[in-house]
XYZ file of C-alpha atoms in Angstrom:
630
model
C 33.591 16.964 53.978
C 30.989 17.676 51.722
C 29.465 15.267 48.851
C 29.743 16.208 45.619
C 25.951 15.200 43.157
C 26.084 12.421 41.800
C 25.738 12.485 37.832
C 22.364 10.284 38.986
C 21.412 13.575 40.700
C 22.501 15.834 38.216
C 20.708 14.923 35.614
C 18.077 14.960 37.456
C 18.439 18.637 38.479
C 17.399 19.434 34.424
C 13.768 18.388 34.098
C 13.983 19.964 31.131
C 16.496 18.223 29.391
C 14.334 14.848 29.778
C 13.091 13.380 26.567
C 9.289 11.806 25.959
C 11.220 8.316 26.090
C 11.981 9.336 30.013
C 7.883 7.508 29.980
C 9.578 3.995 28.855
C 12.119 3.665 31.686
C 15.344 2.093 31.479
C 14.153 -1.367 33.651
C 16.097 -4.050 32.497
C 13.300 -7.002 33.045
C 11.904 -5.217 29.612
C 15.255 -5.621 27.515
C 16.568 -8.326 25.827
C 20.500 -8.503 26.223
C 22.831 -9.236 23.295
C 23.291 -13.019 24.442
C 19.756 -13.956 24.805
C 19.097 -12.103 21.407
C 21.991 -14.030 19.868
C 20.546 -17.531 20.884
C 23.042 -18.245 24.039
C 21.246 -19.396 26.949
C 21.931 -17.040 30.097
C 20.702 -16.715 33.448
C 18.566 -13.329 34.094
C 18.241 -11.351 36.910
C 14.623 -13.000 37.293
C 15.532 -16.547 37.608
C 14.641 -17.699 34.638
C 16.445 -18.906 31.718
C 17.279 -16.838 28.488
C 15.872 -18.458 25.349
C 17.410 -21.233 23.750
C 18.757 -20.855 20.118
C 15.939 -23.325 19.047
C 13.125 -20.619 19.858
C 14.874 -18.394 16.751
C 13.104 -20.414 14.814
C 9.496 -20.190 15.361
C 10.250 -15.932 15.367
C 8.262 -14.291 11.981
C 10.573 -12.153 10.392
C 8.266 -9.467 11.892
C 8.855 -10.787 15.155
C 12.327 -10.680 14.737
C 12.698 -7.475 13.808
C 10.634 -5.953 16.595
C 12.993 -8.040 18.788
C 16.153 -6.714 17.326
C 14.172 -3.627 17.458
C 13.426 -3.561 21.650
C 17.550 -4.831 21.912
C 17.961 -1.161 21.947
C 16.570 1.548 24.011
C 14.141 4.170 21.591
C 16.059 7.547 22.878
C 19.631 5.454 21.573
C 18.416 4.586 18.429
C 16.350 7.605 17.196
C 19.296 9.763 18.555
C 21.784 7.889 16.118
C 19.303 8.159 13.082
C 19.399 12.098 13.813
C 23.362 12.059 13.964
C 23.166 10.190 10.627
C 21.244 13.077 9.350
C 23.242 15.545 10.756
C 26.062 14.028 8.847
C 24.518 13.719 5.517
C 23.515 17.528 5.417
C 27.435 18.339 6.262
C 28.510 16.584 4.272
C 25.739 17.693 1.134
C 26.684 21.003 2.541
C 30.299 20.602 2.352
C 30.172 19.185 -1.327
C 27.664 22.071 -2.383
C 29.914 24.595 -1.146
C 33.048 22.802 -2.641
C 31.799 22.490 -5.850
C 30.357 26.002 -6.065
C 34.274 26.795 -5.598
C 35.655 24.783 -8.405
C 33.488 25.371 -10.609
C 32.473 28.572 -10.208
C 29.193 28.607 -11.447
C 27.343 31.797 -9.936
C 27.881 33.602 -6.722
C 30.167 30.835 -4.805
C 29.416 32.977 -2.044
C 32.403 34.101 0.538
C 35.288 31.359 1.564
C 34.763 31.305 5.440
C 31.327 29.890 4.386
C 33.100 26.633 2.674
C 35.013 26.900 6.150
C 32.242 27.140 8.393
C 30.793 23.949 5.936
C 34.023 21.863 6.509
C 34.352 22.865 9.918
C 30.755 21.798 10.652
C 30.653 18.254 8.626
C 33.686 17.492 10.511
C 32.075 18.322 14.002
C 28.786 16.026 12.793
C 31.497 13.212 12.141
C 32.992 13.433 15.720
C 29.509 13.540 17.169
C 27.857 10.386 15.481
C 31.236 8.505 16.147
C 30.773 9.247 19.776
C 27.145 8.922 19.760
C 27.693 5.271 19.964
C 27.690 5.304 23.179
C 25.385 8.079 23.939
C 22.601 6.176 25.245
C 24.884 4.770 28.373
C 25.444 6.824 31.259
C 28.307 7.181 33.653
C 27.486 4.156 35.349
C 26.955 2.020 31.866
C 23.122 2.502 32.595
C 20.934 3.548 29.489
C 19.459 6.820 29.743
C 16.620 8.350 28.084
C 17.312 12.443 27.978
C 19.931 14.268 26.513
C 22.996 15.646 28.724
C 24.139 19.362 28.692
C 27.287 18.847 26.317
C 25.021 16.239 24.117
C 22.719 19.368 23.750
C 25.276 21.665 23.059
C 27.619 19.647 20.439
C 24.119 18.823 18.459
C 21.166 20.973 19.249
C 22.841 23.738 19.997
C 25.728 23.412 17.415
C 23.178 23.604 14.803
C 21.406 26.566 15.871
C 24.540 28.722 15.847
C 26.093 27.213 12.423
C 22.923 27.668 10.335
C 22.088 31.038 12.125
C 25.457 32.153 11.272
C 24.511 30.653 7.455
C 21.562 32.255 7.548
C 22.701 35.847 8.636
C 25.734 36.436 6.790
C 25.739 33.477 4.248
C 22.832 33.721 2.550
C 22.982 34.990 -1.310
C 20.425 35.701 -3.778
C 21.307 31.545 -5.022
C 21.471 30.050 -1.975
C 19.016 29.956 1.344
C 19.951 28.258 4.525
C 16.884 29.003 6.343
C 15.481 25.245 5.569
C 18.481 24.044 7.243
C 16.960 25.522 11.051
C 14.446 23.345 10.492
C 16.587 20.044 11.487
C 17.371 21.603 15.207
C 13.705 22.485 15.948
C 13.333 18.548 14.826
C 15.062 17.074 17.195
C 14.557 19.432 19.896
C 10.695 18.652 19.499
C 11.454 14.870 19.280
C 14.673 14.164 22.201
C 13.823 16.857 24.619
C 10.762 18.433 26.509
C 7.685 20.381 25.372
C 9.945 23.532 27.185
C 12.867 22.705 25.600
C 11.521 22.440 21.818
C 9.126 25.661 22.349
C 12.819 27.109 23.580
C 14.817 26.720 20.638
C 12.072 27.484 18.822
C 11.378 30.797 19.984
C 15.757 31.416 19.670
C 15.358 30.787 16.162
C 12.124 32.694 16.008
C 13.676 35.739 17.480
C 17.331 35.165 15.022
C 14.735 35.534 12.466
C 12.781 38.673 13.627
C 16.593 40.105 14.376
C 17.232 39.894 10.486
C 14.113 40.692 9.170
C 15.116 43.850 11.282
C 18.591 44.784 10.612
C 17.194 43.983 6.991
C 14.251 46.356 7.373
C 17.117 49.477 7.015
C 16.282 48.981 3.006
C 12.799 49.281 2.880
C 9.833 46.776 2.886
C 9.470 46.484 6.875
C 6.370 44.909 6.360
C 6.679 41.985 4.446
C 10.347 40.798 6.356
C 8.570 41.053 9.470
C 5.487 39.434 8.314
C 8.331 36.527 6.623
C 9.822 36.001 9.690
C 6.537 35.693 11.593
C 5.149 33.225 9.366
C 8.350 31.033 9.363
C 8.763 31.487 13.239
C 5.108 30.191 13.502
C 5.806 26.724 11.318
C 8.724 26.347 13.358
C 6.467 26.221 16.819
C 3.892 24.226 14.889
C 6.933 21.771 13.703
C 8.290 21.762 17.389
C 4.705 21.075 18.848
C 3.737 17.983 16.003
C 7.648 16.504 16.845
C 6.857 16.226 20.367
C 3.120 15.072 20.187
C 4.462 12.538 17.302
C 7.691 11.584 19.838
C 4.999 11.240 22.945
C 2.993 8.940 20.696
C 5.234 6.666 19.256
C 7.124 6.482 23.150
C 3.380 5.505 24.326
C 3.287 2.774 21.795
C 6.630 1.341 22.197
C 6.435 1.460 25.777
C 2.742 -1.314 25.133
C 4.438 -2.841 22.693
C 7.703 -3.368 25.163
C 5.055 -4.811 27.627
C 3.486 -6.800 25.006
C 6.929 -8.517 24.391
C 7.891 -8.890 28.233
C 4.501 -10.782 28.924
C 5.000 -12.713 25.627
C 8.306 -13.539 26.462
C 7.349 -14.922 30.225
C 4.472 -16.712 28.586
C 6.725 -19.087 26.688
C 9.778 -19.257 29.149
C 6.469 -20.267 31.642
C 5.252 -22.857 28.548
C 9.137 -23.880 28.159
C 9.475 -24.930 32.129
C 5.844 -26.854 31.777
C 7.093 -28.613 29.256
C 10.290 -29.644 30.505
C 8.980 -31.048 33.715
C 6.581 -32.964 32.457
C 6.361 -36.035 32.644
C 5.000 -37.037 29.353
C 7.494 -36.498 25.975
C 6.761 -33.853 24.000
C 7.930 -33.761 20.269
C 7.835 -30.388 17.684
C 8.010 -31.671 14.243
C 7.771 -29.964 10.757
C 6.542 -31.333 7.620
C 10.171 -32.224 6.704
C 10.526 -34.628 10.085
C 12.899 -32.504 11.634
C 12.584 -32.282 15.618
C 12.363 -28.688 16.664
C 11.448 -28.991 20.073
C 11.686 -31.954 22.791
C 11.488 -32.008 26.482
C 13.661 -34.540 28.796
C 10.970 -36.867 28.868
C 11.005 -37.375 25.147
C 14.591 -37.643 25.227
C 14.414 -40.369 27.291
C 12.450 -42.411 25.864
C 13.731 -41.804 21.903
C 16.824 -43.515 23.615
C 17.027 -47.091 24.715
C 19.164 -45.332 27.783
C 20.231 -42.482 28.249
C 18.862 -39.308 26.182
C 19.248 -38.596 22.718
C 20.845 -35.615 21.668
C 19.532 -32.247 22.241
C 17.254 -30.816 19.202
C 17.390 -29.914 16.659
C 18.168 -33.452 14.664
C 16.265 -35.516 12.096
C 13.311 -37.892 12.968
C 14.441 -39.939 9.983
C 17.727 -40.342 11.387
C 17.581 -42.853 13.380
C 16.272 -46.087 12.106
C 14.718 -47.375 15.492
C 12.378 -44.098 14.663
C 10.672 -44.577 11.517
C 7.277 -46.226 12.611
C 7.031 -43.045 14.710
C 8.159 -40.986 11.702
C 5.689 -42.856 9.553
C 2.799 -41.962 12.093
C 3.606 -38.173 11.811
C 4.319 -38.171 8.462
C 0.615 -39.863 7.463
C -1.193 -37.301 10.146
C 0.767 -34.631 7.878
C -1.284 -35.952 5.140
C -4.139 -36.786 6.686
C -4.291 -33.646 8.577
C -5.597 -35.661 11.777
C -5.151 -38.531 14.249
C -7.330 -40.752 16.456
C -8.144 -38.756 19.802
C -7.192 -41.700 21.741
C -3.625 -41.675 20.482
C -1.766 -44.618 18.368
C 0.701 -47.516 19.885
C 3.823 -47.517 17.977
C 6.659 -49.226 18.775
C 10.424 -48.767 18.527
C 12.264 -51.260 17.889
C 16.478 -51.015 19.182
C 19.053 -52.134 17.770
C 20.077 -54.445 21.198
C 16.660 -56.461 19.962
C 14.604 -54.562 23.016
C 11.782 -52.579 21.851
C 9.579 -49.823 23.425
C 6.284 -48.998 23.076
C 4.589 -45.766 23.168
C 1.209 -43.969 23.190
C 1.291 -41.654 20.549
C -0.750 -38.106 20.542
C -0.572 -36.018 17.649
C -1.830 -32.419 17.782
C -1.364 -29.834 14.474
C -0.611 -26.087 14.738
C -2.237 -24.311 11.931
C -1.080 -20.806 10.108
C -2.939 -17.891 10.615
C -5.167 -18.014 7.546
C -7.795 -20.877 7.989
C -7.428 -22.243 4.660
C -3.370 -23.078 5.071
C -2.869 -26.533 5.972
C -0.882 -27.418 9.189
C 2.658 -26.377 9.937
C 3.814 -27.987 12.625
C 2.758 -31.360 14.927
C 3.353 -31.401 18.228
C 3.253 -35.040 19.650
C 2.612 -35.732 23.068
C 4.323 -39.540 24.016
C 4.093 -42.227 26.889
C 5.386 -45.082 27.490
C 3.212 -47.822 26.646
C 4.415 -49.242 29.984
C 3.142 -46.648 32.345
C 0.036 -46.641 30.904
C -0.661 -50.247 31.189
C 0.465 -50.197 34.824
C -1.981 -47.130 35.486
C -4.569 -48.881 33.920
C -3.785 -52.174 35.931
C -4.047 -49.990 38.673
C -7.006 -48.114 38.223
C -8.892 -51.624 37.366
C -7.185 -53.165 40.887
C -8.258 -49.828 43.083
C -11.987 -50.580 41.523
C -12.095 -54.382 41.900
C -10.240 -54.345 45.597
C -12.795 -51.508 46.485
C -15.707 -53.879 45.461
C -14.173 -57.279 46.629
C -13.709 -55.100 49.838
C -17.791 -55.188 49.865
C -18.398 -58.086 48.396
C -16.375 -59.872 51.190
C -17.820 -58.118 54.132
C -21.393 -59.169 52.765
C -20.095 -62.789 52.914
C -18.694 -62.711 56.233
C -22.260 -63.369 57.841
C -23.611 -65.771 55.661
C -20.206 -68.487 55.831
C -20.593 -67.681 59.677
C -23.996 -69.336 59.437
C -23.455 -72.241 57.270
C -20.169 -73.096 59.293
C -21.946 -72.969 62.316
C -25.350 -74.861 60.972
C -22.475 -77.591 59.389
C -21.216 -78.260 62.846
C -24.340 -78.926 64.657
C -25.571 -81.245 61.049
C -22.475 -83.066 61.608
C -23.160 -84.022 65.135
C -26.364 -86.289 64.094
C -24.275 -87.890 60.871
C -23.604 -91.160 61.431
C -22.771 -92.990 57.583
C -19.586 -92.141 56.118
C -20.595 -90.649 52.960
C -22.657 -87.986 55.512
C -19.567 -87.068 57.047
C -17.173 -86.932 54.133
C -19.916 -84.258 52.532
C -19.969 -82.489 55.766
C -16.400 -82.011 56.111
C -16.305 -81.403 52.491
C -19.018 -78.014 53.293
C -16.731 -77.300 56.396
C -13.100 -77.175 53.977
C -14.739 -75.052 51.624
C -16.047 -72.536 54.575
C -12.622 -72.192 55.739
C -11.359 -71.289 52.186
C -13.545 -68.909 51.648
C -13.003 -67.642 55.052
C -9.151 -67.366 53.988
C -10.487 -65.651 50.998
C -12.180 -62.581 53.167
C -9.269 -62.391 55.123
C -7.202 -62.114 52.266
C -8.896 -59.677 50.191
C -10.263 -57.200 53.999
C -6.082 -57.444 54.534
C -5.143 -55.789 51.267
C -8.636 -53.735 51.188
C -8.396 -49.924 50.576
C -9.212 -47.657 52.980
C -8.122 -49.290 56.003
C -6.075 -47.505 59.313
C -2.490 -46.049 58.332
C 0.352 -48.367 58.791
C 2.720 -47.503 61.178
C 6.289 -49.049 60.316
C 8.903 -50.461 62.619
C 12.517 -51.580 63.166
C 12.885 -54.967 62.689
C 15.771 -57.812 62.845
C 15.330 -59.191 59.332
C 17.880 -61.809 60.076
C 16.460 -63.199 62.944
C 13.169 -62.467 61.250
C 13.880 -64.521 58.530
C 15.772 -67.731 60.545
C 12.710 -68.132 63.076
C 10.541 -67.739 60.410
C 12.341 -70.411 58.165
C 12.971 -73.013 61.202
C 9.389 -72.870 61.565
C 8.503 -73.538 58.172
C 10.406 -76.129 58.023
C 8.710 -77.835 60.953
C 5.600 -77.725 59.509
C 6.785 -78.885 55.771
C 7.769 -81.605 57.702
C 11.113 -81.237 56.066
C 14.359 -83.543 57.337
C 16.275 -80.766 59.132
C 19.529 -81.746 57.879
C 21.879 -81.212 55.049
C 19.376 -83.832 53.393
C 16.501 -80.633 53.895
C 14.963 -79.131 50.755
C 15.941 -75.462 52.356
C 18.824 -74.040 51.967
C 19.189 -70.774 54.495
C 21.824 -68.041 53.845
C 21.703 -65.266 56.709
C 24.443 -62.615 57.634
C 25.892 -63.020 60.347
C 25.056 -59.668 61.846
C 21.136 -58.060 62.764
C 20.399 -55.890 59.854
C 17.042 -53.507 60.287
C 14.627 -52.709 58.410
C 10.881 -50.844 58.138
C 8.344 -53.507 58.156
C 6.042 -55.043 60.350
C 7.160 -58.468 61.597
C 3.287 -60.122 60.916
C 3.116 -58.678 57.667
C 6.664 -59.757 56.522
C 6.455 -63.301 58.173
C 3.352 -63.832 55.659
C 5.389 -62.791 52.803
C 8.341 -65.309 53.596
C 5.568 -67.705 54.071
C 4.141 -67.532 51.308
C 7.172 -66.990 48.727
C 8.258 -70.513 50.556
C 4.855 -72.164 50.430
C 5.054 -71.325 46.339
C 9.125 -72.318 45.621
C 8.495 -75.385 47.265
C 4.796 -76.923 45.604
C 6.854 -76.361 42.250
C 10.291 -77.661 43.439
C 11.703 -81.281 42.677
C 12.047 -81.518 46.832
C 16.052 -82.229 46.484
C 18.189 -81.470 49.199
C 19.121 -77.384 48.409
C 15.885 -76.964 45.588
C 14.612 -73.765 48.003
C 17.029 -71.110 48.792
C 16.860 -68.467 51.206
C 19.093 -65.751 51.018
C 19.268 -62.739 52.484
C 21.816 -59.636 51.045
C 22.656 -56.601 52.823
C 23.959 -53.745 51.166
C 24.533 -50.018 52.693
C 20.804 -49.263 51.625
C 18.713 -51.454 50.786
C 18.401 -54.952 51.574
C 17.334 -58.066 49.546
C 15.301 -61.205 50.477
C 15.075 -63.554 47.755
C 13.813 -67.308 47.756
C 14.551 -69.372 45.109
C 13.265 -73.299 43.356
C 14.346 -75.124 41.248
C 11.173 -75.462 39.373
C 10.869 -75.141 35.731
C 10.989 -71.342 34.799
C 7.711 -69.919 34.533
C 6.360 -69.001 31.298
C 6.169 -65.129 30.076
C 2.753 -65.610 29.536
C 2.409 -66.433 32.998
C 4.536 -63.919 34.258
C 3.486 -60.774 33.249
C 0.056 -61.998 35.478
C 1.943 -62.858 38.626
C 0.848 -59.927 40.645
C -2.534 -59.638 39.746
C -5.379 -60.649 41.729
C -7.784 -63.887 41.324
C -4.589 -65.302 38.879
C -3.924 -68.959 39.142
C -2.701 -71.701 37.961
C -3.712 -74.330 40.595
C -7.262 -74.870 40.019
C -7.852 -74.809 44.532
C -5.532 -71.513 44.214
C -7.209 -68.197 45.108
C -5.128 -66.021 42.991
C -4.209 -63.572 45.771
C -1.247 -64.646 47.450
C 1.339 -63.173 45.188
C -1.364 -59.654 45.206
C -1.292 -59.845 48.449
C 2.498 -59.559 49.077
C 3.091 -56.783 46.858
C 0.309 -54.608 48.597
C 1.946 -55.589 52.025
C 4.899 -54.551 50.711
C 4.028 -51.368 49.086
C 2.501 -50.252 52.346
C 6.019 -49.946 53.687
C 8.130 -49.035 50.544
C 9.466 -52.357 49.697
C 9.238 -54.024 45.949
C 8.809 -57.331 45.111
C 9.464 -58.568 41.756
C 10.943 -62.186 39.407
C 12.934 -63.120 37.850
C 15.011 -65.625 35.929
C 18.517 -66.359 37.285
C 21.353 -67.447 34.954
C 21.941 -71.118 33.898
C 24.866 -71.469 36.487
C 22.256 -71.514 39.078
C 20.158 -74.929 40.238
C 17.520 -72.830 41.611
C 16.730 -70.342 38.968
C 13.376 -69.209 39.798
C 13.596 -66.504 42.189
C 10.901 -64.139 43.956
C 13.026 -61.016 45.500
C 12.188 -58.282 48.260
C 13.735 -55.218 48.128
C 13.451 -53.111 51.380
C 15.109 -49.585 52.755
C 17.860 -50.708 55.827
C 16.923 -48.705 58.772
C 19.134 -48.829 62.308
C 18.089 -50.819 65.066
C 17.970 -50.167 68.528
C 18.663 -52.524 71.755
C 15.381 -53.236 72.074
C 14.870 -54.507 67.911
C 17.376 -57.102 68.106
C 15.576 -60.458 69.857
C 17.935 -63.196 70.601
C 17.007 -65.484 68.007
C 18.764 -67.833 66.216
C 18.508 -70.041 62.894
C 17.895 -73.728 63.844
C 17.548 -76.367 61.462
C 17.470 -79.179 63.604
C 15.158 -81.473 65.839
């Protein structure tokens, strides 16, 4: 059975029925829908995000109308303003003719013309109400030509109705040749070069027509020269419409690309800003929050976010140093490159501090003062730790050096101590020798401590391990050399589960870190029976190793420094024994951390690892056992 054309197709089988607006396309990447226009965020076709309501509001007026402008397609919109005219001169026509009747003031001219007015005003009526939807095709898709009975009911209608005027309507008063002049229009402006030369030449050849079956009463010459001359302006006013239609379709279509490029730009800007991980703030003069990102959220809250913008920066009291810092860079018209601390205080008694940033967006004329601040925040927090960090890297990449230089030299002083000590024979000679000799083997301890956690050393390769049986051979041995009564009398106290729990560390490394977390609890414990605890936790993820003393809590002053390296407070200590635990356990994705337990506890001092469980195989689970006694 054969297909019938598509309406696709057969509108395309009348090239000359396509408008200059067929150049600006119908793709619907370069329109805005309704929803989007209207401020309700919607997904589109390209993936991205329609623009919030909060974007409204940085628009110019200018801006918005050339939006509201582009919500439309060109052909749809110019076609309406030519229906609108085609109803006002029906309806002036229609009231002319009317009240030429009732009054009766000169030649009223012959009823079917007051007919042929009412008839036509009407027909303009029907055709702008259905022009609504002109500019949609069968399928709902915009279109940019006009169809066949689109070009008949307007075009076309017009033509024959002021032809008709003109021909048999005309009186020595009243002229309807101006009126032709509206169908040449908008043939020269909604349809081809063809098209508008086309009704052009019709109208052209109406007019020659009259000028001839006028001719019959003399004066040949000057009705045909009439109608030549008016034919002619009506090809000239065809041939400016379509240049002045081609124009404006070439402009429109740069200025739609303009706006599609703009309008990527920001949603591009608006997904920056939202992943980063810095808080970024928009605020006017008037301390109202146009714009912030997740990250600023975040940290305007003491959990959680705070509510989407737009809201008040005065609103909240736990905001007004930062509203005082924006509010004296509005008057100041700068701020320190390097950014200001301010901090927020809650209303739990927690505070927060941030690094402040403070940027100004200025109008377009150079002399208006600044419009809008833009504040770029971090928490005071990260920045201390990346500083921390940045200062470690650099010291534990020349302490690296520093102790490979040393290496040699202690080599050679241990081994010239030895052979000095062999020929000593007072006591004071020997008790400065082995005095030279303890000191060696500290600072030995000290290389290997700071080459262990050095950067730039081979890649760690993580295993299964038993962490229970880890942790009780570990302990018994421990306790053995403490020298600690392995009783209920003992100063350790050992809580294991009962099953082999896993997890990704390697059994040297973590051994060390038990070691010395014990070696720590106990020099500050009161030695008790039960002052160090052991405990081990197992959870479905993670699992926690925590030792805990009863020594008296440790200052804040004290612990804020707890991780760093070269901090003591033993005057013998080498600061890195607590440094050295976290790097071992950063290597394999474990934390370490204090903290204070609650009263309830005796042993309220506790140092806790945090480390991922993994699954064991057969050959990860050793047969060892926790064993406290002689």
């Amino acid at each position: 059975m054969a297909r019938r054309p598509s309406p696709a197709g057969a509108e395309a089988a009348h090239p000359s029925e396509e408008s200059w607006f067929a150049a600006l396309g119908v793709s619907q990447d370069t329109q805005i829908d309704d929803e989007a226009a209207g401020g309700r965020g919607r997904s589109r076709p390209s993936g991205w995000r329609a623009a919030e309501s909060q974007d409204s509001r940085f628009l110019t007026r200018q801006a918005r109308r050339l939006l509201g402008a582009t919500t439309q397609p060109s052909f749809q919109r110019i076609y309406r303003a030519f229906l609108g005219a085609r109803v006002a001169v029906g309806l002036l026509l229609l009231g002319a003719q009317a009240a030429s009747h009732l009054i009766g003031a000169g030649s009223p001219g012959p009823s079917w013309v007051l007919a042929a007015s009412a008839a036509y005003a009407l027909a303009t009526l029907v055709a702008w109400w259905l022009g609504r939807h002109a500019a949609e095709g069968r399928q709902g898709r915009p279109v940019h030509r006009l169809r066949r009975g689109q070009w008949l009911s307007t075009v076309g209608l017009d033509v024959a109705a002021f032809g008709l005027l003109h021909l048999f309507g005309s009186t020595g008063n009243i002229n309807y040749l101006p009126l032709l002049v509206l169908p040449v229009l908008m043939a020269g402006v909604l349809t081809s070069r063809g098209a508008a030369l086309s009704v052009a030449a019709a109208i052209t050849l109406l007019l020659l027509g009259d000028a001839w079956w006028r001719a019959a009463d003399g004066n040949f010459s000057m009705l045909y020269m009439q109608a030549g001359l008016v034919g002619s302006g009506f090809f000239v006013i065809a041939l400016l419409a379509g240049e002045l239609a081609s124009r404006l379709a070439r402009e429109e279509l740069a200025a739609r690309g303009s706006m599609e490029l703009a309008r990527q730009q920001a949603q591009l800007n608006r997904l920056v800003i939202e992943e980063m991980q810095d808080g970024v703030l928009v605020v006017d003069r008037r301390g109202r929050v146009r714009v912030a990102n997740p990250a600023a959220r975040r940290l305007l809250a003491e959990e959680g976010l705070v509510p989407a913008p737009p809201f008040q920066l005065h609103g909240d009291p736990a905001w007004q140093p930062l509203a005082a810092v924006v509010m004296q860079s509005f008057k100041s018209g700068s701020s320190p490159e390097t950014g200001l601390e301010v901090h927020l205080p809650f209303p739990s008694g927690h505070s927060r501090g941030l690094r402040v940033r403070l940027r100004f967006t200025k109008r377009r004329q150079p002399q208006a003062s600044e419009e809008l601040c833009v504040l770029f925040l971090e928490d005071l927090r990260d920045v201390q730790a990346r500083t921390r960090q940045e200062k470690l890297a650099a010291m534990g990449r020349i302490s690296a050096g520093i102790a490979h230089e040393i290496r040699n030299p202690l080599s050679a002083i241990a081994q010239a101590n030895a052979l000095l000590a062999e020929d000593l024979t007072t006591p004071a000679q020997r008790q400065l020798s082995q005095m030279v000799a303890d000191n060696v083997e500290r600072l030995k301890r000290i290389v290997d401590d700071v080459m262990e956690v050095a950067p730039g050393g081979p890649p760690v390769q993580a295993q299964p391990v038993d962490v229970t049986a880890l942790v009780a051979s570990t302990c018994s041995e421990w306790a053995r050399t403490a020298r600690l009564p392995l009783d209920e009398r003992s100063a350790l106290r050992v809580d294991l589960p009962l099953a082999p729990v896993g997890a990704a560390f390697d059994p040297d490394h973590l051994r060390r870190v038990l070691i010395n977390l014990l070696d720590n609890g106990y020099r500050h414990a009161s030695k008790r029976p039960g002052s160090v605890e052991v405990r081990l936790v197992a959870e479905p993820e993670v699992l926690t190793l925590s030792v805990c003393s009863d020594g008296p809590p440790i200052p804040l002053d004290v612990e804020r420094y707890l991780f760093e390296p070269f901090f003591s407070t033993r005057s013998r200590g080498t600061g890195l024994g607590l440094y050295i635990c976290k790097e071992l356990c950063e290597r394999y994705g474990a934390t370490i951390d204090y903290r204070l337990r609650s009263a309830q506890y005796t042993a309220r001092n506790e140092f806790y690892l945090v480390m991922r469980v993994v699954p064991l195989g057969p050959q990860d689970v050793p047969s060892a056992s926790l064993n406290l006694t002689r």
